[in-house]
Amino acid sequence: MIYLDHNATTAILPEVLEAMMPYFTSEWGNPSSSYKFGSKLKSVIAIAREHVAELIGAHPLEIIFTSCATESNNSAIHAALRAHPARRHIVTSAVEHSSVLNYCMALETEGYSVTYLPVDRDGLLKLADVEEAITDETAVVSLMWANNETGVLFPVKHIGEICRSRGIPYHCDAVQAAGKVPIDVKGFPVDYLALTGHKIHAPKGIGALYVRRKALMSPFVYGGHQERSLRGGTENVPLIVGLGKGAELARKHLPDYEKTVRPLRDTFEEDILTSIPNAELNGDKEQRLSNTTSLTFHGIESEALLILLDHEGVCASSGSACLADSDDPSHVIKAMKPEGLAARQSIRFSLSRETTELDVRSAATAVTNSVAQLRLGLSAACVN
Ligand SMILES: *Cc1c(COP(=O)(O)O)cnc(C)c1O
């Protein structure tokens, strides 16, 4: 198998599994218990919280553990709306993850108005559009750091500065940025920021939300006093430990990430773009994560190509894994290239530090052969 779908999920690193194991087996207590068997786990959680905080330059008290980034994104938007109940307007973009988009759409049915900012053909956002969209009614701006389908980076520092100058809370979905680009929440005005374990070689089902110390927070999940009463539910100790270890390792490997991954991605991209006619890159060539490439193969349905690639053992996707069960074309590519069929004819490949040169060379050959096979089939069908 050649796995080129790391923006969908990543393998748990052996060190992460090893760190979690005791909390699945012998150390199964409840951190809220009064006796040591449980209460000693509080310090284990505290260490994990420090690692997550360090990955993004935050203070540990600014980190809340959640069940996933979907919950983190929902909670941040929810908290900002609760903080300013009279404001009924949200600014986001047309290319956000479904955990932001579908929550915003649900809020529209409850009487909120939402501005979905457009992007250009390269997936880039115009700061002037952000500036213009904000009104006295705006309760929150939610704009992602790096796009999961194209890897395109938004100018988060400038977005934060605009929001700060207008007195509007800024929430950033940084799931795809974490571990791939440096994040320092001290360096720019952001109030809420979402992370998840399974995109940084930690388990699925554990996320985190950064909440700046002065930002208003209210629970999305009400319950006990866990997470300083900001997120109810008995702490998932093994997964919290896994996220902590994943964050620690992501921080350790960050200085080498770009150097390791970008040349492989560029090799893969060049191999494909030189050997396949009518293939086109989606997303700005520079303002982009170093691990992601989204390509349109004109005339070829992405679903047909994915089936052939699957036969060849290559794992890739036609968009977000969260939407793969639906027949809908990619909303991200559609927002970039509304005319034509690119949204139905695009494939995302995403690498990791574990990807090898042999992986990308073999995958490029598999893609080239599969595209040729499909195009041959198409022209044969035309002749018949
Ligand atoms: C994967 C992803 C999410 C959702 O994370 P979960 O932990 O699976 O809920 C949110 N935003 C982006 C950009 C993602 O890539």
Short mmCIF file of C-alpha atoms and ligand atoms in Angstrom, two decimals:
data_model
loop_
_atom_site.label_atom_id
_atom_site.label_comp_id
_atom_site.label_asym_id
_atom_site.label_seq_id
_atom_site.Cartn_x
_atom_site.Cartn_y
_atom_site.Cartn_z
CA MET A 1 0.00 0.00 0.00
CA ILE A 2 1.16 3.53 -0.78
CA TYR A 3 -0.69 5.83 1.59
CA LEU A 4 -0.97 9.36 0.22
CA ASP A 5 -3.98 10.53 2.22
CA HIS A 6 -2.41 11.97 5.36
CA ASN A 7 -4.78 14.94 5.39
CA ALA A 8 -7.58 12.40 6.03
CA THR A 9 -5.82 10.65 8.89
CA THR A 10 -2.36 9.47 9.93
CA ALA A 11 -0.91 6.33 11.49
CA ILE A 12 -0.38 6.30 15.25
CA LEU A 13 3.36 6.44 15.91
CA PRO A 14 4.81 3.55 17.98
CA GLU A 15 5.95 6.03 20.68
CA VAL A 16 2.40 7.38 20.90
CA LEU A 17 0.91 3.90 21.29
CA GLU A 18 3.51 3.02 23.88
CA ALA A 19 2.77 6.16 25.89
CA MET A 20 -0.96 5.39 25.87
CA MET A 21 -0.81 1.68 26.75
CA PRO A 22 -0.61 1.90 30.56
CA TYR A 23 -3.77 4.01 30.62
CA PHE A 24 -5.70 1.35 28.69
CA THR A 25 -4.48 -1.41 30.98
CA SER A 26 -3.31 -0.95 34.57
CA GLU A 27 -3.95 2.81 35.05
CA TRP A 28 -7.65 2.89 34.34
CA GLY A 29 -8.77 5.10 37.23
CA ASN A 30 -10.95 8.20 37.09
CA PRO A 31 -8.89 11.40 37.43
CA SER A 32 -11.70 12.99 39.47
CA SER A 33 -11.59 10.28 42.18
CA SER A 34 -10.39 11.28 45.64
CA TYR A 35 -8.02 8.30 46.07
CA LYS A 36 -4.56 8.24 44.51
CA PHE A 37 -5.31 5.43 42.00
CA GLY A 38 -7.49 7.94 40.17
CA SER A 39 -6.29 11.36 41.23
CA LYS A 40 -2.67 10.71 40.27
CA LEU A 41 -3.85 10.78 36.65
CA LYS A 42 -4.40 14.53 36.99
CA SER A 43 -0.66 15.07 36.65
CA VAL A 44 -0.58 12.82 33.56
CA ILE A 45 -3.24 15.01 31.95
CA ALA A 46 -1.35 18.14 33.00
CA ILE A 47 1.79 16.95 31.19
CA ALA A 48 -0.17 16.20 28.01
CA ARG A 49 -1.73 19.66 28.25
CA GLU A 50 1.75 21.20 28.45
CA HIS A 51 2.85 19.37 25.30
CA VAL A 52 -0.20 20.52 23.35
CA ALA A 53 0.29 24.08 24.61
CA GLU A 54 3.97 24.04 23.63
CA LEU A 55 3.17 22.97 20.07
CA ILE A 56 1.29 26.25 19.53
CA GLY A 57 3.03 28.60 21.97
CA ALA A 58 0.08 28.69 24.37
CA HIS A 59 -0.21 28.51 28.18
CA PRO A 60 -1.48 25.09 29.38
CA LEU A 61 -4.50 26.77 30.99
CA GLU A 62 -5.51 27.92 27.52
CA ILE A 63 -5.98 24.32 26.29
CA ILE A 64 -9.28 22.42 26.58
CA PHE A 65 -9.38 18.74 25.56
CA THR A 66 -12.33 17.80 23.36
CA SER A 67 -13.44 14.65 21.52
CA CYS A 68 -12.28 15.87 18.08
CA ALA A 69 -11.65 18.99 16.03
CA THR A 70 -15.26 18.93 14.89
CA GLU A 71 -16.24 19.52 18.52
CA SER A 72 -13.47 22.13 18.92
CA ASN A 73 -14.74 24.07 15.89
CA ASN A 74 -18.37 23.85 16.99
CA SER A 75 -17.48 24.85 20.59
CA ALA A 76 -15.44 27.89 19.57
CA ILE A 77 -18.15 29.30 17.32
CA HIS A 78 -20.79 28.49 19.93
CA ALA A 79 -18.80 30.24 22.69
CA ALA A 80 -18.31 33.37 20.60
CA LEU A 81 -22.03 33.54 19.80
CA ARG A 82 -22.92 33.07 23.48
CA ALA A 83 -20.51 35.87 24.41
CA HIS A 84 -22.38 38.36 22.21
CA PRO A 85 -25.99 37.16 22.01
CA ALA A 86 -27.19 40.33 20.30
CA ARG A 87 -24.81 39.86 17.38
CA ARG A 88 -26.29 37.49 14.82
CA HIS A 89 -23.72 37.45 12.03
CA ILE A 90 -20.82 35.05 11.31
CA VAL A 91 -18.00 35.46 8.80
CA THR A 92 -16.40 32.32 7.40
CA SER A 93 -15.24 31.08 3.98
CA ALA A 94 -16.70 28.86 1.27
CA VAL A 95 -13.77 26.43 1.62
CA GLU A 96 -13.87 25.62 5.35
CA HIS A 97 -14.06 22.06 6.66
CA SER A 98 -17.58 20.62 6.98
CA SER A 99 -17.33 20.94 10.79
CA VAL A 100 -17.41 24.72 10.37
CA LEU A 101 -19.56 24.96 7.22
CA ASN A 102 -22.35 22.63 8.31
CA TYR A 103 -22.53 24.18 11.78
CA CYS A 104 -22.82 27.62 10.18
CA MET A 105 -25.56 26.33 7.88
CA ALA A 106 -27.41 24.90 10.88
CA LEU A 107 -27.10 28.28 12.62
CA GLU A 108 -28.64 29.95 9.56
CA THR A 109 -31.80 27.94 10.20
CA GLU A 110 -31.80 29.42 13.71
CA GLY A 111 -31.81 32.97 12.38
CA TYR A 112 -28.10 33.73 12.16
CA SER A 113 -26.76 35.23 8.96
CA VAL A 114 -23.51 33.89 7.58
CA THR A 115 -21.09 35.40 5.05
CA TYR A 116 -19.20 32.68 3.17
CA LEU A 117 -16.20 34.53 1.78
CA PRO A 118 -15.11 33.52 -1.73
CA VAL A 119 -11.59 32.49 -2.75
CA ASP A 120 -9.87 33.10 -6.09
CA ARG A 121 -8.85 30.43 -8.65
CA ASP A 122 -5.76 29.68 -6.57
CA GLY A 123 -7.75 29.24 -3.37
CA LEU A 124 -6.50 32.50 -1.88
CA LEU A 125 -8.58 34.78 0.32
CA LYS A 126 -8.64 38.57 -0.10
CA LEU A 127 -8.10 40.49 3.15
CA ALA A 128 -10.24 43.33 1.78
CA ASP A 129 -13.15 40.86 1.62
CA VAL A 130 -12.67 39.98 5.31
CA GLU A 131 -12.55 43.67 6.19
CA GLU A 132 -15.69 44.40 4.19
CA ALA A 133 -17.69 41.44 5.49
CA ILE A 134 -17.38 42.44 9.16
CA THR A 135 -20.29 44.55 10.43
CA ASP A 136 -21.50 45.76 13.84
CA GLU A 137 -23.61 42.60 13.87
CA THR A 138 -20.65 40.20 13.51
CA ALA A 139 -20.15 37.87 16.49
CA VAL A 140 -17.23 35.79 15.20
CA VAL A 141 -14.89 35.29 12.26
CA SER A 142 -13.99 31.63 11.60
CA LEU A 143 -11.28 31.16 8.96
CA MET A 144 -8.96 28.18 8.67
CA TRP A 145 -5.16 28.19 8.65
CA ALA A 146 -4.51 25.59 5.93
CA ASN A 147 -7.05 24.04 3.62
CA ASN A 148 -7.43 20.27 3.97
CA GLU A 149 -8.05 19.69 0.25
CA THR A 150 -5.53 22.00 -1.42
CA GLY A 151 -3.15 22.89 1.42
CA VAL A 152 -3.62 26.59 0.59
CA LEU A 153 -2.67 28.84 3.51
CA PHE A 154 -4.83 31.75 4.64
CA PRO A 155 -3.14 34.94 5.92
CA VAL A 156 -4.11 34.19 9.53
CA LYS A 157 -1.91 36.87 11.08
CA HIS A 158 -3.54 39.62 9.03
CA ILE A 159 -7.00 38.15 9.55
CA GLY A 160 -6.36 38.18 13.31
CA GLU A 161 -5.19 41.79 13.18
CA ILE A 162 -8.30 42.87 11.27
CA CYS A 163 -10.54 41.08 13.78
CA ARG A 164 -8.66 42.54 16.74
CA SER A 165 -8.92 46.08 15.38
CA ARG A 166 -12.68 45.63 14.93
CA GLY A 167 -13.15 43.97 18.33
CA ILE A 168 -14.42 40.68 16.85
CA PRO A 169 -13.28 37.27 18.16
CA TYR A 170 -11.27 35.24 15.64
CA HIS A 171 -11.48 31.43 15.55
CA CYS A 172 -8.98 29.47 13.46
CA ASP A 173 -9.29 25.83 12.40
CA ALA A 174 -5.58 24.95 12.49
CA VAL A 175 -6.00 21.17 12.17
CA GLN A 176 -3.96 20.87 8.96
CA ALA A 177 -1.37 23.45 9.96
CA ALA A 178 -0.37 21.76 13.21
CA GLY A 179 2.94 19.93 12.91
CA LYS A 180 3.42 21.21 9.34
CA VAL A 181 4.03 24.93 9.85
CA PRO A 182 5.11 26.80 13.00
CA ILE A 183 2.17 28.00 15.08
CA ASP A 184 2.68 30.58 17.80
CA VAL A 185 -0.51 31.99 19.24
CA LYS A 186 1.52 34.62 21.09
CA GLY A 187 2.63 35.98 17.72
CA PHE A 188 -0.77 36.97 16.34
CA PRO A 189 -4.25 37.83 17.59
CA VAL A 190 -6.32 34.66 17.56
CA ASP A 191 -8.92 33.92 20.24
CA TYR A 192 -9.81 30.28 19.53
CA LEU A 193 -7.84 27.64 17.63
CA ALA A 194 -8.76 24.01 16.89
CA LEU A 195 -6.46 20.96 16.75
CA THR A 196 -6.98 17.22 16.45
CA GLY A 197 -4.94 14.13 17.31
CA HIS A 198 -5.39 11.94 14.27
CA LYS A 199 -3.84 14.39 11.82
CA ILE A 200 -0.58 14.43 13.84
CA HIS A 201 0.01 10.69 14.32
CA ALA A 202 -2.05 10.48 17.53
CA PRO A 203 -5.42 8.68 17.83
CA LYS A 204 -8.80 9.61 16.40
CA GLY A 205 -11.42 10.82 18.85
CA ILE A 206 -9.29 13.34 20.72
CA GLY A 207 -9.03 17.05 19.95
CA ALA A 208 -8.07 20.29 21.62
CA LEU A 209 -9.32 23.83 21.63
CA TYR A 210 -7.05 26.75 22.43
CA VAL A 211 -8.93 29.59 24.11
CA ARG A 212 -6.98 32.80 24.68
CA ARG A 213 -6.96 33.73 28.35
CA LYS A 214 -9.22 36.77 27.98
CA ALA A 215 -11.52 35.24 25.35
CA LEU A 216 -14.97 34.29 26.57
CA MET A 217 -15.65 30.58 26.86
CA SER A 218 -18.79 28.69 27.72
CA PRO A 219 -19.30 24.93 27.52
CA PHE A 220 -20.60 23.18 24.43
CA VAL A 221 -20.87 19.93 26.39
CA TYR A 222 -22.32 20.55 29.86
CA GLY A 223 -21.52 18.10 32.63
CA GLY A 224 -19.07 17.70 35.49
CA HIS A 225 -16.20 19.91 36.55
CA GLN A 226 -13.72 18.45 34.09
CA GLU A 227 -11.64 20.89 32.03
CA ARG A 228 -12.37 23.63 34.59
CA SER A 229 -16.11 23.15 33.97
CA LEU A 230 -15.67 24.19 30.34
CA ARG A 231 -16.10 20.70 28.85
CA GLY A 232 -17.97 18.01 30.76
CA GLY A 233 -17.24 14.30 30.47
CA THR A 234 -14.74 12.02 32.22
CA GLU A 235 -11.31 12.71 30.77
CA ASN A 236 -10.24 10.20 28.11
CA VAL A 237 -6.86 9.68 29.77
CA PRO A 238 -5.24 7.29 27.23
CA LEU A 239 -6.22 9.45 24.26
CA ILE A 240 -5.23 12.66 26.03
CA VAL A 241 -1.82 11.08 26.68
CA GLY A 242 -1.67 10.08 23.00
CA LEU A 243 -2.44 13.62 21.86
CA GLY A 244 0.21 14.97 24.25
CA LYS A 245 2.81 12.57 22.86
CA GLY A 246 1.76 13.32 19.27
CA ALA A 247 2.10 17.06 19.95
CA GLU A 248 5.50 16.58 21.58
CA LEU A 249 6.77 14.62 18.57
CA ALA A 250 5.21 17.03 16.07
CA ARG A 251 7.08 19.88 17.76
CA LYS A 252 10.32 17.91 17.75
CA HIS A 253 10.08 17.11 14.03
CA LEU A 254 8.71 20.49 12.90
CA PRO A 255 12.12 22.03 12.04
CA ASP A 256 12.72 19.20 9.51
CA TYR A 257 9.17 18.75 8.26
CA GLU A 258 9.31 21.09 5.29
CA LYS A 259 12.83 19.97 4.26
CA THR A 260 11.78 16.32 4.34
CA VAL A 261 8.34 16.46 2.78
CA ARG A 262 8.40 19.30 0.23
CA PRO A 263 11.00 17.78 -2.15
CA LEU A 264 9.00 14.53 -2.29
CA ARG A 265 5.74 16.36 -2.93
CA ASP A 266 7.41 18.47 -5.63
CA THR A 267 8.90 15.36 -7.28
CA PHE A 268 5.49 13.70 -7.30
CA GLU A 269 3.80 16.80 -8.69
CA GLU A 270 6.42 17.32 -11.42
CA ASP A 271 6.37 13.65 -12.43
CA ILE A 272 2.63 13.82 -12.91
CA LEU A 273 2.41 17.23 -14.53
CA THR A 274 5.14 16.39 -17.06
CA SER A 275 3.85 12.92 -17.95
CA ILE A 276 0.08 13.50 -18.00
CA PRO A 277 -1.41 15.93 -20.52
CA ASN A 278 -4.37 18.02 -19.38
CA ALA A 279 -3.51 17.80 -15.72
CA GLU A 280 -3.69 20.95 -13.64
CA LEU A 281 -2.62 21.94 -10.14
CA ASN A 282 -5.27 23.31 -7.78
CA GLY A 283 -4.13 25.91 -5.29
CA ASP A 284 -1.42 28.53 -5.15
CA LYS A 285 1.98 26.96 -5.87
CA GLU A 286 3.73 28.83 -3.02
CA GLN A 287 1.09 29.71 -0.37
CA ARG A 288 0.57 26.04 0.35
CA LEU A 289 1.40 23.28 2.83
CA SER A 290 4.47 21.32 1.77
CA ASN A 291 2.70 17.93 1.96
CA THR A 292 -0.41 18.48 -0.15
CA THR A 293 -1.12 18.44 -3.87
CA SER A 294 -4.55 18.68 -5.44
CA LEU A 295 -4.66 17.88 -9.15
CA THR A 296 -7.40 18.00 -11.77
CA PHE A 297 -7.26 15.40 -14.53
CA HIS A 298 -9.47 16.92 -17.18
CA GLY A 299 -12.04 14.57 -18.66
CA ILE A 300 -11.69 11.98 -15.89
CA GLU A 301 -14.15 11.42 -13.08
CA SER A 302 -12.19 11.39 -9.84
CA GLU A 303 -14.23 8.43 -8.52
CA ALA A 304 -13.21 6.25 -11.50
CA LEU A 305 -9.56 7.17 -11.05
CA LEU A 306 -9.68 6.47 -7.30
CA ILE A 307 -10.97 2.94 -8.00
CA LEU A 308 -8.07 2.20 -10.35
CA LEU A 309 -5.59 3.70 -7.88
CA ASP A 310 -7.07 1.58 -5.13
CA HIS A 311 -6.39 -1.51 -7.30
CA GLU A 312 -2.78 -0.31 -7.57
CA GLY A 313 -2.62 0.05 -3.79
CA VAL A 314 -2.53 3.86 -3.84
CA CYS A 315 -4.69 5.62 -1.24
CA ALA A 316 -5.78 9.16 -2.17
CA SER A 317 -9.08 11.01 -2.11
CA SER A 318 -11.38 13.20 -4.15
CA GLY A 319 -11.75 15.76 -1.40
CA SER A 320 -12.42 15.66 2.28
CA ALA A 321 -12.77 12.18 3.79
CA CYS A 322 -15.64 13.55 5.87
CA LEU A 323 -17.63 14.07 2.67
CA ALA A 324 -16.38 11.06 0.68
CA ASP A 325 -19.60 9.12 1.20
CA SER A 326 -21.57 11.82 -0.55
CA ASP A 327 -21.74 12.12 -4.31
CA ASP A 328 -21.21 15.87 -4.14
CA PRO A 329 -18.31 17.40 -6.02
CA SER A 330 -15.63 19.05 -3.90
CA HIS A 331 -16.99 22.32 -2.47
CA VAL A 332 -13.42 23.60 -2.21
CA ILE A 333 -12.51 23.14 -5.88
CA LYS A 334 -15.97 24.40 -6.85
CA ALA A 335 -15.37 27.62 -4.91
CA MET A 336 -12.03 28.06 -6.73
CA LYS A 337 -13.12 27.01 -10.21
CA PRO A 338 -16.92 27.28 -10.42
CA GLU A 339 -17.06 26.90 -14.21
CA GLY A 340 -16.27 23.52 -15.79
CA LEU A 341 -15.97 20.12 -14.14
CA ALA A 342 -12.79 20.50 -12.06
CA ALA A 343 -14.70 19.85 -8.83
CA ARG A 344 -15.59 16.35 -10.09
CA GLN A 345 -12.21 15.64 -11.65
CA SER A 346 -9.78 16.44 -8.87
CA ILE A 347 -7.74 14.23 -6.57
CA ARG A 348 -5.91 15.15 -3.40
CA PHE A 349 -2.62 13.48 -2.51
CA SER A 350 -1.14 14.23 0.91
CA LEU A 351 2.24 13.06 2.20
CA SER A 352 3.85 12.73 5.61
CA ARG A 353 7.34 12.42 7.06
CA GLU A 354 7.02 8.67 6.53
CA THR A 355 6.49 8.95 2.77
CA THR A 356 9.52 7.79 0.76
CA GLU A 357 10.89 8.66 -2.66
CA LEU A 358 9.99 5.15 -3.83
CA ASP A 359 6.39 5.79 -2.66
CA VAL A 360 6.01 8.97 -4.69
CA ARG A 361 7.77 7.59 -7.81
CA SER A 362 5.60 4.43 -7.78
CA ALA A 363 2.44 6.42 -7.07
CA ALA A 364 3.18 8.85 -9.91
CA THR A 365 3.59 5.88 -12.28
CA ALA A 366 0.32 4.36 -11.04
CA VAL A 367 -1.49 7.69 -11.56
CA THR A 368 0.00 8.14 -15.04
CA ASN A 369 -0.97 4.61 -16.11
CA SER A 370 -4.47 4.83 -14.60
CA VAL A 371 -5.21 8.18 -16.24
CA ALA A 372 -3.95 6.84 -19.60
CA GLN A 373 -6.11 3.74 -19.22
CA LEU A 374 -9.23 5.79 -18.46
CA ARG A 375 -8.59 8.18 -21.35
CA LEU A 376 -8.07 5.25 -23.72
CA GLY A 377 -11.35 3.75 -22.49
CA LEU A 378 -13.11 7.05 -23.06
CA SER A 379 -11.84 7.47 -26.60
CA ALA A 380 -12.69 3.82 -27.39
CA ALA A 381 -16.21 4.45 -26.11
CA CYS A 382 -16.46 7.47 -28.41
CA VAL A 383 -15.38 5.44 -31.46
CA ASN A 384 -17.98 2.78 -30.67
C1 LIG B 1 -9.90 16.52 9.79
C2 LIG B 1 -10.27 17.96 9.91
C3 LIG B 1 -11.21 18.38 10.86
C4 LIG B 1 -12.00 17.43 11.73
O1 LIG B 1 -11.24 16.76 12.66
P1 LIG B 1 -11.91 15.56 13.50
O2 LIG B 1 -11.00 15.38 14.66
O3 LIG B 1 -11.93 14.39 12.57
O4 LIG B 1 -13.26 16.00 13.90
C5 LIG B 1 -11.47 19.73 10.96
N1 LIG B 1 -10.84 20.62 10.17
C6 LIG B 1 -9.94 20.25 9.22
C7 LIG B 1 -9.30 21.28 8.39
C8 LIG B 1 -9.64 18.91 9.07
O5 LIG B 1 -8.77 18.55 8.12
#
